Coordinates of C-alpha atoms in Angstrom, one line a residue:
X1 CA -77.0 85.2 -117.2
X2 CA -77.2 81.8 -118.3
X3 CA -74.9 78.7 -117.2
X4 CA -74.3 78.0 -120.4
X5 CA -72.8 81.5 -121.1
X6 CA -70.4 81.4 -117.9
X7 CA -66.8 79.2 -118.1
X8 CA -65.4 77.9 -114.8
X9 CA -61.7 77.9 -114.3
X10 CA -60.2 74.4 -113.5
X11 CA -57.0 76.2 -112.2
X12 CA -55.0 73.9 -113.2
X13 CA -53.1 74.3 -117.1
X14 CA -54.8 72.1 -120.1
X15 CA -53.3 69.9 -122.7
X16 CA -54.7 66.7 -124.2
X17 CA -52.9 63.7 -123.1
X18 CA -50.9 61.7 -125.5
X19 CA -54.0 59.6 -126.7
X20 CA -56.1 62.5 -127.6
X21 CA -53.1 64.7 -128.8
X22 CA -52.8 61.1 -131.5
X23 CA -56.1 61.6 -132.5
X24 CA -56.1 65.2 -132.6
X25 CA -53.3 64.8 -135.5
X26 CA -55.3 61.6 -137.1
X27 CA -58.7 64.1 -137.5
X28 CA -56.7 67.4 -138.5
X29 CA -55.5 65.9 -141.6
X30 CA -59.5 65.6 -142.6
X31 CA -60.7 68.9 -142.5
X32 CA -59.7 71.1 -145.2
X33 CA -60.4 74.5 -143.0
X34 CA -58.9 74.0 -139.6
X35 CA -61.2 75.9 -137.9
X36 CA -63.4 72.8 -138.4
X37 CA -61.8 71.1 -135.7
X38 CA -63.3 73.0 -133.1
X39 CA -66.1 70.8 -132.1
X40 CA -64.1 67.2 -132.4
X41 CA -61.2 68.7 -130.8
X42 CA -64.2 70.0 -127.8
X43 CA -65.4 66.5 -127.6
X44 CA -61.9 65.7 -127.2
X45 CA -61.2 67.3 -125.0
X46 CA -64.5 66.8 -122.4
X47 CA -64.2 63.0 -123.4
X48 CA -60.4 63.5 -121.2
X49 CA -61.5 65.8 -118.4
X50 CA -65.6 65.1 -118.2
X51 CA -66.3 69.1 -118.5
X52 CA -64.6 71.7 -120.9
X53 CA -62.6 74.4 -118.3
X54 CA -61.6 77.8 -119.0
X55 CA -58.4 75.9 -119.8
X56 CA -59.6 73.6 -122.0
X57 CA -61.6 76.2 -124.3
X58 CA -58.4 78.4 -124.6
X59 CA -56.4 75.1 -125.6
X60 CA -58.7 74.3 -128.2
X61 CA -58.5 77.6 -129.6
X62 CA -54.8 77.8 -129.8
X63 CA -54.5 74.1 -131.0
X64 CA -57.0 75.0 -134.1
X65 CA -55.7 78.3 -134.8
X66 CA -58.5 80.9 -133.4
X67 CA -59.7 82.5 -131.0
X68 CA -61.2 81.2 -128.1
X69 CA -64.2 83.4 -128.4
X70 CA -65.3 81.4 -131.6
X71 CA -64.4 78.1 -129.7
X72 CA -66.6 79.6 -126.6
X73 CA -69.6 80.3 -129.0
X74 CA -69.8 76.9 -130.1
X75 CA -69.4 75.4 -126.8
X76 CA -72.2 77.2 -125.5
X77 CA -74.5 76.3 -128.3
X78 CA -74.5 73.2 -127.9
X79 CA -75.7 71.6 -125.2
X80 CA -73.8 68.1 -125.7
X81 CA -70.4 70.1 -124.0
X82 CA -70.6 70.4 -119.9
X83 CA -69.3 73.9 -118.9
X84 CA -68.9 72.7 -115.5
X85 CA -68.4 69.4 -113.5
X86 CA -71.0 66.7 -114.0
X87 CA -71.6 63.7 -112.2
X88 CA -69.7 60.3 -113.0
X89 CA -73.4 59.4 -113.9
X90 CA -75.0 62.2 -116.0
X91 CA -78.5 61.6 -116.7
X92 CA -80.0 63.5 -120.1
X93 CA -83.9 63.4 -120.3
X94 CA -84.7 64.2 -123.5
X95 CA -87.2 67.4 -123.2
X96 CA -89.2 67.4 -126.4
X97 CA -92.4 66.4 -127.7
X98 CA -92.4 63.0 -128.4
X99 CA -90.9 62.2 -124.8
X100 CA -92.9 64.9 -123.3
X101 CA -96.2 63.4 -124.9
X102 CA -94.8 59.7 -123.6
X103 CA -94.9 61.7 -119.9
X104 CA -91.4 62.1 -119.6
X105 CA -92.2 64.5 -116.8
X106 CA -92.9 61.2 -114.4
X107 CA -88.6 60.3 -115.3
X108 CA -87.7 63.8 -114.2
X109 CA -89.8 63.8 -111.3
X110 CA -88.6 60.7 -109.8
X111 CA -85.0 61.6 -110.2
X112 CA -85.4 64.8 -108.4
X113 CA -87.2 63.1 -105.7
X114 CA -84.8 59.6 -105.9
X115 CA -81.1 61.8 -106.0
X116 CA -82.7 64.7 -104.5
X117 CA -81.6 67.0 -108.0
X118 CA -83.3 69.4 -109.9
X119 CA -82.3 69.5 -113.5
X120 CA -78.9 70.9 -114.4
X121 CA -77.4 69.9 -110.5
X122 CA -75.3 67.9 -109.5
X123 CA -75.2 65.4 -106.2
X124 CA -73.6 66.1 -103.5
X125 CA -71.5 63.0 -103.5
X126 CA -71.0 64.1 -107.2
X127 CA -72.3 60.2 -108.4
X128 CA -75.3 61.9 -110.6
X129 CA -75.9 64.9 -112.3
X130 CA -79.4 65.4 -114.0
X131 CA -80.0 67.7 -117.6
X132 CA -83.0 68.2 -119.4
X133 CA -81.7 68.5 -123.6
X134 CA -83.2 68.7 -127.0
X135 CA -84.0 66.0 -129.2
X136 CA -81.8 63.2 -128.6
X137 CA -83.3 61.6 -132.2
X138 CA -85.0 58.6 -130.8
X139 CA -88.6 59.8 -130.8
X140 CA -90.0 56.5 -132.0
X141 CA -88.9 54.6 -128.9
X142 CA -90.2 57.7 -126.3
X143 CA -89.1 58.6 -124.0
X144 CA -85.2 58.3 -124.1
X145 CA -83.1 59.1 -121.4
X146 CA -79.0 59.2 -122.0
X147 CA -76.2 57.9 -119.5
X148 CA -73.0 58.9 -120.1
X149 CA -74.0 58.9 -123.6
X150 CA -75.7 55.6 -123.7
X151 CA -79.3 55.4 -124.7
X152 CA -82.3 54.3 -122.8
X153 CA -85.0 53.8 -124.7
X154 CA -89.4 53.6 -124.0
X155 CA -88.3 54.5 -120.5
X156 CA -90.7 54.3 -117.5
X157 CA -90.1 55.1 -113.7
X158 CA -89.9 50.8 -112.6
X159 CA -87.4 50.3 -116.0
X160 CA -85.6 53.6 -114.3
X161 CA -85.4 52.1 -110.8
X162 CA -83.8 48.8 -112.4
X163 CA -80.8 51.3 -114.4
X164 CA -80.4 53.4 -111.3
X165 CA -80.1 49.8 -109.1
X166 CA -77.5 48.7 -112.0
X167 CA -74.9 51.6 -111.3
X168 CA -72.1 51.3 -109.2

């Protein structure tokens, strides 16, 4: 079985905090069929806790009015949600063509060997954690690599060394 088919239980009980739980009501009130919540109320909810629990899954069902088998399916289709505990720097090298052709394989490489990961680990001091994704739409500027969401754009191993140097 897959990682992305296995939840992880946080062990500890899930609920947005008030900030998300205001936003939660401000996005409702623009979908028409509830059920279309499920992936903004995800994001949500991984933007508040870094990963989406056990918890966090159930939550979102019973805050959008399903089950949490339909909220679990989506989850694990997409690889954008963390189904376990990433690193307070989590690296996504984008797999496809266009980066593959612009040797992406040299950026994996040297973080494997530079944090000691493999992709889909994460560090034993829990700083980095390393995924290989799909497209991340930038195939233009190949090979992209995303930090906590940010884009990194016609990456190279020396322009890596500089971002790595540049993180707390």
């Amino acid at each position: 079985m897959s990682d992305r088919s296995q939840l992880i239980s946080s062990g500890q009980p899930f609920t947005f905090d008030s900030a998300r739980d205001a936003e939660f009501e401000r996005l409702v009130k623009r979908y028409p069929i509830r059920e279309s919540m499920i992936m903004p109320a995800l994001w949500l909810a991984q933007e508040q806790e870094g990963w989406l629990s056990t918890e966090a899954i159930a939550y979102v069902a019973e805050r959008v009015g399903t089950y949490p088998a339909k909220v679990f399916e989506l989850a694990t289709f997409y690889t954008m949600y963390h189904l376990k505990p990433v690193g307070k720097y989590h690296l996504c090298v984008c797999r496809t063509l266009s980066c593959y052709l612009r040797e992406k394989q040299e950026i994996v490489d040297y973080l494997a060997a530079e944090l000691g990961l493999r992709p889909g680990e994460v560090s034993e001091d829990g700083m980095f954690s390393l995924e290989e994704v799909e497209c991340l739409g930038h195939c233009g500027t190949a090979p992209v690599i995303q930090v906590n969401g940010e884009f990194h754009e016609e990456m190279n191993v020396e322009k890596l060394k500089t971002l790595l140097a540049g993180l707390d």
